[in-house]
Coordinates of C-alpha atoms and ligand atoms in Angstrom, one line a residue:
M1 CA 139.7 127.5 144.9
S2 CA 138.9 130.9 143.5
Q3 CA 139.0 134.0 145.7
Q4 CA 135.6 134.7 147.3
F5 CA 134.2 138.0 148.3
D6 CA 130.9 139.4 149.7
V7 CA 131.1 142.3 147.3
L8 CA 133.0 142.8 144.1
V9 CA 133.1 146.2 142.4
I10 CA 134.1 146.3 138.7
G11 CA 135.8 149.7 138.0
G12 CA 137.7 152.0 140.4
G13 CA 136.2 155.4 139.4
P14 CA 134.2 157.6 141.7
G15 CA 131.2 155.3 141.6
G16 CA 133.3 152.1 142.1
Y17 CA 135.9 153.2 144.6
V18 CA 133.2 154.9 146.8
A19 CA 131.0 151.9 146.6
A20 CA 133.9 149.6 147.6
I21 CA 134.9 151.8 150.5
R22 CA 131.4 152.1 151.9
A23 CA 130.8 148.3 151.5
A24 CA 134.0 147.6 153.4
Q25 CA 133.0 150.1 156.1
L26 CA 129.7 148.1 156.4
G27 CA 131.7 145.0 157.2
F28 CA 131.7 143.3 153.9
N29 CA 134.8 141.4 152.5
T30 CA 135.1 143.7 149.5
A31 CA 137.2 143.8 146.3
C32 CA 137.5 146.3 143.5
C33 CA 138.9 145.4 140.2
E34 CA 140.4 148.0 137.8
S35 CA 141.6 147.5 134.3
N36 CA 144.7 149.4 133.3
P37 CA 144.0 152.4 130.9
Y38 CA 145.7 154.9 133.2
A39 CA 148.7 152.8 134.4
D40 CA 151.5 154.5 136.3
P41 CA 155.1 154.0 135.1
K42 CA 155.2 150.7 137.0
G43 CA 152.1 149.4 135.2
E44 CA 150.0 149.6 138.4
P45 CA 146.4 150.6 137.6
R46 CA 145.6 154.1 138.8
L47 CA 142.3 154.3 140.8
G48 CA 139.9 157.3 140.4
G49 CA 138.6 156.5 136.9
T50 CA 137.8 159.2 134.4
C51 CA 137.3 161.8 137.1
L52 CA 140.7 161.7 138.7
N53 CA 142.8 160.7 135.7
V54 CA 141.3 162.4 132.6
G55 CA 138.2 164.4 133.8
C56 CA 137.1 166.6 136.7
I57 CA 140.3 167.1 138.6
P58 CA 142.9 167.6 135.7
S59 CA 140.5 169.9 133.9
K60 CA 139.9 172.0 137.0
A61 CA 143.6 172.3 137.6
L62 CA 144.1 173.7 134.0
L63 CA 141.2 175.9 134.5
H64 CA 142.8 177.4 137.6
T65 CA 146.2 177.9 136.0
S66 CA 144.7 179.6 132.9
H67 CA 142.4 181.7 135.1
L68 CA 145.5 183.1 137.0
F69 CA 147.2 183.7 133.7
E70 CA 144.3 185.7 132.4
E71 CA 144.0 187.6 135.7
A72 CA 147.7 188.5 135.6
G73 CA 147.4 189.6 132.0
H74 CA 144.2 191.6 132.2
A75 CA 142.8 192.0 135.7
F76 CA 145.8 192.9 137.7
A77 CA 146.5 196.2 136.0
E78 CA 143.0 197.4 136.8
Q79 CA 143.7 197.0 140.5
G80 CA 147.1 198.8 140.2
I81 CA 149.3 195.7 140.0
S82 CA 151.9 195.7 137.2
V83 CA 153.6 192.4 136.5
G84 CA 154.5 192.9 132.9
T85 CA 153.3 190.5 130.2
P86 CA 152.8 187.1 131.8
R87 CA 154.2 184.0 129.9
I88 CA 152.9 180.5 130.2
D89 CA 155.2 177.5 130.6
V90 CA 152.7 174.9 129.2
P91 CA 154.8 171.8 130.2
R92 CA 155.0 173.1 133.7
M93 CA 151.2 173.7 133.8
I94 CA 150.6 170.1 132.5
G95 CA 153.2 168.8 135.0
R96 CA 151.5 170.4 137.9
K97 CA 148.2 169.0 136.8
S98 CA 149.8 165.5 136.5
E99 CA 151.3 165.8 140.0
I100 CA 147.8 166.6 141.4
V101 CA 146.5 163.5 139.6
D102 CA 149.4 161.3 141.0
K103 CA 148.7 162.5 144.5
L104 CA 144.9 161.9 144.4
T105 CA 145.0 158.6 142.6
A106 CA 147.7 157.3 145.1
G107 CA 145.4 158.6 147.9
I108 CA 142.6 156.2 146.8
K109 CA 145.0 153.3 147.0
G110 CA 145.7 154.5 150.6
L111 CA 142.0 154.6 151.3
F112 CA 141.6 151.1 150.0
K113 CA 144.3 149.9 152.4
K114 CA 142.8 151.8 155.3
N115 CA 139.4 150.3 154.7
N116 CA 140.6 146.7 153.8
V117 CA 139.4 146.9 150.2
T118 CA 141.2 144.3 148.1
L119 CA 142.4 145.8 144.8
L120 CA 142.4 143.3 142.0
K121 CA 144.4 144.4 139.0
G122 CA 142.8 143.6 135.7
H123 CA 139.8 143.9 133.4
G124 CA 136.6 142.3 134.9
A125 CA 134.3 140.3 132.7
F126 CA 131.3 138.2 133.8
V127 CA 131.6 134.4 133.5
G128 CA 128.4 133.0 135.0
Q129 CA 127.1 131.8 138.4
G130 CA 129.0 129.6 140.8
A131 CA 128.2 128.1 144.2
A132 CA 129.4 131.1 146.0
G133 CA 127.9 133.8 143.9
W134 CA 128.6 135.5 140.6
Q135 CA 131.8 134.5 138.8
V136 CA 133.9 137.3 137.3
K137 CA 137.1 136.8 135.4
V138 CA 139.7 139.4 136.5
G139 CA 142.8 139.2 134.3
E140 CA 143.5 135.4 134.3
E141 CA 141.7 134.6 137.6
V142 CA 138.1 133.9 138.2
V143 CA 136.8 135.3 141.4
E144 CA 133.3 134.8 143.0
A145 CA 131.2 137.4 144.9
R146 CA 127.6 137.3 146.3
Q147 CA 127.0 140.9 145.2
V148 CA 128.6 142.6 142.2
I149 CA 128.5 146.4 141.6
V150 CA 129.3 147.4 138.0
A151 CA 130.9 150.8 137.9
T152 CA 132.7 150.7 134.6
G153 CA 132.0 154.3 133.7
S154 CA 132.1 155.8 130.2
K155 CA 134.5 156.9 127.4
A156 CA 134.4 159.7 124.8
R157 CA 132.1 159.3 121.9
H158 CA 133.9 159.7 118.6
L159 CA 132.4 160.8 115.3
P160 CA 132.6 158.6 112.2
G161 CA 135.4 159.7 109.9
I162 CA 137.2 161.7 112.6
A163 CA 140.0 159.6 113.8
V164 CA 141.1 160.6 117.3
D165 CA 144.9 160.3 117.8
N166 CA 145.0 162.4 120.9
K167 CA 147.7 164.6 119.4
L168 CA 146.2 166.5 116.5
I169 CA 142.6 165.4 117.1
C170 CA 141.9 165.0 120.7
D171 CA 139.1 163.7 122.9
N172 CA 139.2 164.5 126.7
I173 CA 142.3 162.4 127.2
G174 CA 144.5 164.3 124.7
A175 CA 142.8 167.7 125.4
L176 CA 144.2 167.6 129.0
D177 CA 147.8 167.0 127.7
I178 CA 148.3 169.5 125.0
D179 CA 151.9 170.5 125.1
A180 CA 151.9 174.0 123.6
V181 CA 149.3 176.7 123.2
P182 CA 147.6 176.1 119.8
R183 CA 147.4 179.2 117.6
K184 CA 144.0 178.1 116.4
L185 CA 142.0 175.5 118.3
A186 CA 138.7 174.0 116.9
I187 CA 136.3 172.2 119.1
I188 CA 133.4 170.1 118.0
G189 CA 130.6 170.2 120.7
A190 CA 129.6 173.2 122.8
G191 CA 128.8 171.1 125.8
V192 CA 130.6 171.0 129.2
I193 CA 134.0 169.8 127.9
G194 CA 133.9 172.2 124.9
L195 CA 133.2 175.2 127.1
E196 CA 135.7 174.3 129.9
M197 CA 138.6 173.3 127.6
G198 CA 137.8 176.1 125.1
S199 CA 138.1 178.5 128.1
V200 CA 141.4 177.1 129.2
W201 CA 143.1 177.5 125.8
R202 CA 141.4 180.8 124.9
R203 CA 142.8 182.3 128.1
L204 CA 146.3 181.1 127.2
G205 CA 146.0 182.8 123.8
S206 CA 144.4 180.3 121.4
E207 CA 141.9 181.5 118.9
V208 CA 139.1 179.1 119.8
T209 CA 136.2 178.2 117.5
I210 CA 133.4 175.9 118.8
L211 CA 131.1 174.1 116.3
E212 CA 127.9 172.9 117.8
A213 CA 125.1 170.9 116.1
A214 CA 122.3 171.9 118.3
P215 CA 120.5 175.1 117.4
D216 CA 120.2 176.4 121.0
F217 CA 123.2 177.1 123.3
L218 CA 123.2 175.0 126.6
A219 CA 119.6 174.0 126.1
A220 CA 119.5 172.0 129.3
A221 CA 120.2 175.0 131.4
D222 CA 117.7 177.7 132.5
V223 CA 117.1 179.9 129.5
D224 CA 118.2 183.1 131.3
L225 CA 121.5 181.4 132.4
S226 CA 122.3 180.1 129.0
R227 CA 121.6 183.4 127.4
E228 CA 123.8 185.3 129.9
A229 CA 126.5 182.6 129.4
L230 CA 126.4 182.9 125.6
K231 CA 126.8 186.7 125.9
L232 CA 129.7 186.5 128.4
L233 CA 131.6 183.7 126.8
T234 CA 131.3 185.4 123.3
K235 CA 132.5 188.7 124.8
Q236 CA 135.6 186.8 126.2
G237 CA 136.4 185.8 122.6
L238 CA 135.1 182.2 122.3
S239 CA 133.6 181.9 118.9
L240 CA 130.4 179.8 119.4
N241 CA 128.7 178.6 116.2
M242 CA 125.4 176.9 116.8
G243 CA 123.3 174.7 114.4
V244 CA 126.2 173.6 112.3
R245 CA 126.7 170.3 110.4
I246 CA 130.2 168.9 110.4
G247 CA 131.5 167.6 107.1
E248 CA 134.8 166.2 106.1
V249 CA 137.7 166.5 108.6
K250 CA 141.2 166.3 106.9
T251 CA 144.6 166.3 108.6
S252 CA 147.9 167.4 107.2
K253 CA 151.4 168.3 108.4
K254 CA 150.0 171.9 108.9
G255 CA 147.1 170.8 111.1
V256 CA 143.4 169.9 110.8
S257 CA 140.8 171.3 108.4
I258 CA 137.1 171.0 109.2
A259 CA 134.4 171.4 106.6
Y260 CA 131.1 172.4 108.0
V261 CA 127.7 173.9 107.0
D262 CA 126.4 176.7 109.1
K263 CA 122.7 177.2 110.1
E264 CA 122.0 179.2 107.0
G265 CA 123.3 176.3 104.9
K266 CA 126.5 178.1 103.9
E267 CA 129.6 175.9 103.6
H268 CA 132.8 176.8 105.5
K269 CA 136.2 175.4 106.1
L270 CA 138.0 175.9 109.4
D271 CA 141.7 175.4 109.6
A272 CA 143.2 174.8 113.1
D273 CA 146.3 173.6 114.7
R274 CA 144.4 171.1 116.9
L275 CA 140.8 169.8 117.1
I276 CA 139.0 168.6 120.3
V277 CA 136.0 166.4 119.8
S278 CA 133.7 166.7 122.8
V279 CA 130.3 165.4 121.7
G280 CA 129.2 163.4 124.8
R281 CA 130.2 160.0 126.2
I282 CA 129.3 156.4 125.8
P283 CA 129.1 153.7 128.5
N284 CA 131.9 151.1 129.0
T285 CA 130.0 147.9 128.6
D286 CA 131.9 146.3 125.8
G287 CA 134.2 143.5 127.1
L288 CA 132.0 143.1 130.2
D289 CA 130.4 140.0 128.8
A290 CA 127.1 141.1 130.3
E291 CA 125.3 138.4 128.3
A292 CA 127.0 135.7 130.4
V293 CA 124.8 136.5 133.4
G294 CA 121.8 137.9 131.3
L295 CA 122.4 141.5 132.2
K296 CA 120.1 143.8 130.3
L297 CA 121.5 146.8 128.4
D298 CA 119.5 149.4 126.7
E299 CA 119.9 150.5 123.0
R300 CA 122.8 152.9 124.0
G301 CA 124.7 150.1 125.7
M302 CA 123.9 151.3 129.2
I303 CA 123.0 148.9 131.9
E304 CA 119.4 149.1 132.7
V305 CA 118.7 149.9 136.4
D306 CA 115.8 151.1 138.6
E307 CA 116.0 154.1 140.9
H308 CA 118.0 152.0 143.4
C309 CA 120.5 150.9 140.7
K310 CA 119.2 147.4 140.8
T311 CA 119.7 145.6 137.4
N312 CA 117.4 142.9 136.1
V313 CA 119.7 140.2 137.7
A314 CA 119.4 139.7 141.5
G315 CA 122.8 140.5 143.2
I316 CA 124.1 142.6 140.3
W317 CA 123.9 146.4 140.6
A318 CA 125.3 149.2 138.5
V319 CA 126.2 152.8 139.3
G320 CA 127.6 155.9 137.7
D321 CA 128.2 156.8 134.0
V322 CA 127.4 153.2 132.9
V323 CA 123.7 153.8 133.9
R324 CA 121.0 156.4 133.1
G325 CA 121.1 159.9 134.5
P326 CA 123.7 162.7 134.4
M327 CA 127.3 161.7 133.9
L328 CA 128.7 163.3 137.0
A329 CA 131.2 162.2 139.5
H330 CA 129.1 163.2 142.5
K331 CA 126.0 161.4 141.1
A332 CA 128.2 158.3 140.7
M333 CA 129.5 158.5 144.2
E334 CA 126.0 159.0 145.6
E335 CA 124.8 155.9 143.8
G336 CA 127.8 153.9 145.0
V337 CA 127.0 154.7 148.7
M338 CA 123.4 154.0 148.1
V339 CA 124.0 150.5 146.6
A340 CA 126.5 149.6 149.4
E341 CA 123.9 150.6 152.1
L342 CA 121.1 148.8 150.3
I343 CA 123.2 145.6 150.2
A344 CA 123.6 146.0 154.0
G345 CA 119.9 146.1 154.3
Q346 CA 119.9 149.8 155.0
A347 CA 117.6 152.5 153.5
G348 CA 120.1 153.8 150.9
H349 CA 118.7 156.5 148.8
C350 CA 119.8 159.0 146.1
N351 CA 117.7 162.1 145.4
F352 CA 117.9 162.7 141.7
D353 CA 116.0 165.9 142.0
T354 CA 118.7 167.7 143.9
I355 CA 121.8 166.8 142.0
P356 CA 123.8 170.0 141.3
F357 CA 125.2 170.7 137.9
V358 CA 128.3 173.0 137.5
I359 CA 130.3 174.3 134.6
Y360 CA 133.6 175.7 135.6
T361 CA 133.9 178.5 133.1
N362 CA 134.5 182.1 134.3
P363 CA 132.0 183.1 135.5
E364 CA 131.0 179.6 136.7
M365 CA 127.5 178.3 136.2
A366 CA 125.7 176.1 138.6
W367 CA 122.1 175.0 139.0
V368 CA 119.9 172.6 140.8
G369 CA 116.2 171.6 140.2
K370 CA 113.9 172.8 137.6
T371 CA 114.4 175.5 135.0
E372 CA 112.0 178.2 134.3
Q373 CA 111.2 176.6 130.9
Q374 CA 110.5 173.2 132.5
L375 CA 108.1 174.8 135.1
K376 CA 106.3 176.5 132.2
A377 CA 106.0 173.3 130.2
E378 CA 104.7 171.4 133.3
G379 CA 102.2 174.1 134.0
V380 CA 103.5 174.8 137.5
A381 CA 102.7 178.2 139.0
Y382 CA 106.0 179.7 140.3
K383 CA 107.5 182.9 141.4
A384 CA 111.1 184.1 140.6
G385 CA 113.6 186.2 142.4
K386 CA 116.6 187.2 140.3
I387 CA 119.5 189.3 141.7
P388 CA 122.7 190.4 139.8
F389 CA 126.1 190.1 141.3
L390 CA 126.5 193.7 140.3
A391 CA 124.5 194.6 143.4
N392 CA 126.9 192.8 145.7
G393 CA 129.8 194.6 147.4
R394 CA 132.0 191.5 147.7
A395 CA 131.6 190.7 144.0
L396 CA 132.6 194.3 143.0
G397 CA 135.6 194.1 145.3
M398 CA 136.6 190.9 143.6
G399 CA 136.3 192.5 140.2
A400 CA 133.6 189.9 139.4
P401 CA 130.3 191.9 138.8
E402 CA 128.9 189.5 136.1
G403 CA 125.9 187.2 136.4
F404 CA 123.1 186.6 138.7
V405 CA 121.3 184.3 141.1
K406 CA 117.8 183.2 140.1
M407 CA 115.6 181.3 142.5
L408 CA 112.3 179.7 141.4
A409 CA 109.7 178.8 144.1
D410 CA 106.3 177.4 144.0
A411 CA 103.7 180.2 143.8
R412 CA 101.4 178.5 146.4
T413 CA 103.7 176.7 148.8
D414 CA 106.8 178.8 148.3
R415 CA 108.9 175.6 148.1
I416 CA 112.1 176.1 146.2
L417 CA 111.9 174.4 142.9
G418 CA 115.1 175.5 141.2
V419 CA 118.2 177.7 141.7
H420 CA 120.3 179.0 138.8
I421 CA 123.6 180.8 139.3
I422 CA 126.0 182.3 136.8
G423 CA 128.7 184.2 138.6
A424 CA 131.8 184.1 140.8
G425 CA 131.8 181.2 143.2
A426 CA 128.7 179.5 141.7
S427 CA 130.1 176.1 142.3
E428 CA 130.2 176.7 146.0
L429 CA 127.1 178.8 146.3
I430 CA 124.9 176.1 144.8
A431 CA 125.5 174.0 147.9
E432 CA 123.2 176.2 150.0
A433 CA 120.4 175.8 147.5
V434 CA 120.9 172.0 147.4
V435 CA 120.7 171.8 151.2
A436 CA 117.6 173.9 151.3
M437 CA 115.9 171.9 148.5
E438 CA 116.9 168.6 150.2
F439 CA 115.2 169.7 153.4
G440 CA 112.1 170.8 151.4
G441 CA 112.9 174.4 152.1
A442 CA 110.9 177.5 151.0
S443 CA 112.4 180.7 149.7
E444 CA 111.3 182.3 152.9
D445 CA 113.6 179.8 154.9
L446 CA 116.6 181.1 153.0
A447 CA 115.3 184.7 153.3
R448 CA 115.2 184.5 157.1
I449 CA 118.8 183.0 157.5
C450 CA 121.5 185.4 158.4
H451 CA 124.2 185.5 155.7
A452 CA 127.7 186.8 156.4
H453 CA 128.5 190.2 155.0
P454 CA 130.2 190.9 152.7
T455 CA 129.9 187.6 150.9
L456 CA 128.8 186.3 147.6
S457 CA 126.2 184.2 149.4
E458 CA 124.3 187.4 150.1
V459 CA 123.2 187.3 146.5
V460 CA 121.5 184.0 147.2
H461 CA 119.9 185.6 150.2
E462 CA 118.7 188.5 148.1
A463 CA 117.3 186.2 145.4
A464 CA 115.3 184.4 148.1
L465 CA 114.0 187.8 149.4
A466 CA 113.2 188.8 145.9
C467 CA 110.9 185.7 145.5
D468 CA 108.7 187.7 147.9
K469 CA 109.4 191.0 146.2
R470 CA 111.3 192.3 149.2
A471 CA 114.9 192.4 148.1
L472 CA 116.8 195.0 150.2
H473 CA 119.8 195.8 148.0
F474 CA 118.4 195.7 144.5
Ligands
FAD1 P1 134.6 156.3 135.5 O1 135.2 157.5 136.3 O2 134.7 156.3 134.1 O3 135.4 155.0 136.1 C1 135.2 153.8 135.6 C2 136.5 152.9 135.8 O4 136.2 151.6 135.5 C3 137.7 153.3 135.0 O5 138.8 153.5 135.8 C4 137.9 152.2 134.0 O6 139.2 151.9 133.8 C5 137.3 151.0 134.8 N1 136.8 150.0 134.0 C6 136.0 150.0 132.9 N2 135.7 148.8 132.5 C7 136.3 147.9 133.3 C8 136.3 146.5 133.4 N3 135.6 145.7 132.6 N4 137.1 145.9 134.4 C9 137.8 146.7 135.2 N5 137.7 148.0 135.2 C10 137.0 148.6 134.3 N6 132.0 165.2 136.6 C11 131.7 166.1 137.6 O7 130.9 165.8 138.5 N7 132.4 167.3 137.7 C12 133.4 167.6 136.8 O8 133.9 168.7 137.0 C13 133.6 166.8 135.8 N8 134.6 167.1 134.8 C14 134.8 166.3 133.9 C15 135.7 166.7 132.8 C16 136.0 165.8 131.8 C17 137.0 166.3 130.8 C18 135.4 164.6 131.7 C19 135.6 163.6 130.5 C20 134.4 164.2 132.6 C21 134.1 165.0 133.7 N9 133.2 164.7 134.7 C22 132.9 165.6 135.7 C23 132.4 163.4 134.6 C24 133.0 162.4 135.6 O9 134.4 162.2 135.2 C25 132.3 161.1 135.4 O10 130.9 161.3 135.6 C26 132.7 160.1 136.5 O11 134.1 159.9 136.4 C27 131.9 158.8 136.5 O12 132.4 157.9 137.4 P2 132.3 156.4 137.2 O13 132.9 155.7 138.4 O14 130.9 156.0 136.9 O15 133.1 156.0 135.9
NAI2 P1 128.0 167.2 126.4 O1 126.9 166.2 126.4 O2 128.1 168.1 127.6 O3 128.1 168.1 125.2 C1 128.2 167.5 123.9 C2 127.7 168.6 122.9 O4 128.1 168.1 121.6 C3 126.3 168.8 122.9 O5 126.0 170.2 123.0 C4 125.8 168.2 121.5 O6 124.7 168.9 121.0 C5 127.1 168.4 120.7 N1 127.2 167.4 119.6 C6 126.9 166.1 119.5 N2 127.1 165.7 118.3 C7 127.6 166.7 117.6 C8 128.1 166.8 116.2 N3 128.1 165.7 115.4 N4 128.5 168.0 115.8 C9 128.6 169.0 116.6 N5 128.1 169.0 117.9 C10 127.7 167.8 118.3 O7 129.3 166.3 126.4 P2 130.9 166.6 126.6 O8 131.1 168.0 126.6 O9 131.5 165.7 125.7 O10 131.0 166.0 128.1 C11 130.6 164.7 128.4 C12 130.1 164.6 129.8 O11 131.1 164.7 130.7 C13 129.2 165.8 130.2 O12 127.8 165.5 129.7 C14 129.2 165.7 131.6 O13 128.3 164.7 132.1 C15 130.6 165.3 131.9 N6 131.4 166.5 132.2 C16 131.0 167.2 133.3 C17 131.7 168.3 133.6 C18 131.3 169.1 134.8 O14 130.4 168.6 135.6 N7 131.7 170.4 135.0 C19 132.8 168.9 132.9 C20 133.1 168.1 131.7 C21 132.4 166.9 131.4

């Protein structure tokens, strides 16, 4: 007889492993199947998905190392510290990153054991419906589950005619394993990966050129924030070329050559040692045999779900990158918990209006809620408070005076509608804004809270005060 489970999760990334742990905590006999793209040397599948293996965690490790390198080379001297010219040992940097990945992916296996989640090794594909629930083939075995959560995530989108070998031409996988500092690095796509990976290699000495099709830089961000980011990143030496059209890409022993047309229609050829293609991601639904159970996909191959991650088939749910919404690990985890709790009959929920976005450049960028241009387009009357980090003692002490906090609040009710931060520690500072917005807070609520001095969080406090035109330090 086939193995039977209350809940089967397909995919062990942040959406899947969190859903599995929560389902098991709620008393369900739970299994999670994971195919094997990031196998360890023994051939065992690594849990953690894109995020832990080839996404969030390794990229942040490289961002940290390259930041320290840049600080040692440029910022130390200003503070009276001389260390000579720093040198980077790239294999050691990559090795450290891989050790962190090993530790964390093994940690998820430990969490599965602790929570009694059964790990099934192999690719999951729908077969049909049996007496005990949905039938899913995992490897060679067919298992049955009353409830199935699809969390198969996403993979890099590639461009026609540009063959990714993850050596010379890389997507996110190869970009996190480059073994020497490229003299010239080309990147197609000035999105999140382009800016983060471009920052890593620029700090380590590469001449980085980013080619972006869209006319506007970071159009999804608040217009003040994207303008400031463009100014600061360009000053650091990233060459950001907007509105380009990519032509033929050729490889040779010497490297890669990219033909493109700029926004004025002028033709160019860019020669580089390596190319990173970071033009968005596509859902992993091929090989899932969704049609075997009548699961509806949209035209982009994403599984169609409602706001509770319910698919069109009762007892089948889908979470994370494989469904609509931002492709973010914390969004995937939030949905995973929500679905497990809904299966248990609880009131699981996910507030899509308060999902924070972070870009881990230096300075960091982070935001939550509406941008100023969205409020204008929606005809919402709002007030704004904007305070630069330059006015903050802690930021100056840290040598990080760039950027600002901008708070947008409803002109009538004072409810916070959006917070946009570019500056040191933005990824942590945004949490206060998320909490305030989740509680339906007003700018006055934050203005009346005592913030420790001297901290960067005082800039958030001052921005709240500035919404009422009563900033004290600016
Ligand atoms: P995934 O993490 O993609 O996991 C899906 C898992 O399912 C994979 O392990 C896959 O092997 C498995 N699988 C697929 N199909 C099957 C099948 N049929 N059977 C069995 N298993 C299957 N997000 C952030 O929030 N912060 C960041 O800083 C951040 N940085 C990123 C940096 C990079 C370079 C990249 C590429 C992404 C980054 N992301 C970041 C995005 C984040 O990684 C994803 O949003 C997140 O991993 C999505 O989680 P998921 O569980 O939906 O899918
Ligand atoms: P992205 O969607 O952030 O950016 C892709 C960029 O490529 C866009 O600006 C787009 O206009 C451009 N583009 C598309 N086609 C192009 C073409 N033919 N020529 C030139 N430019 C083109 O996607 P990215 O950077 O690949 O990252 C994928 C996803 O991974 C992100 O959307 C995000 O969800 C997630 N991620 C999140 C991070 C974070 O939270 N800090 C870090 C890295 C990735």
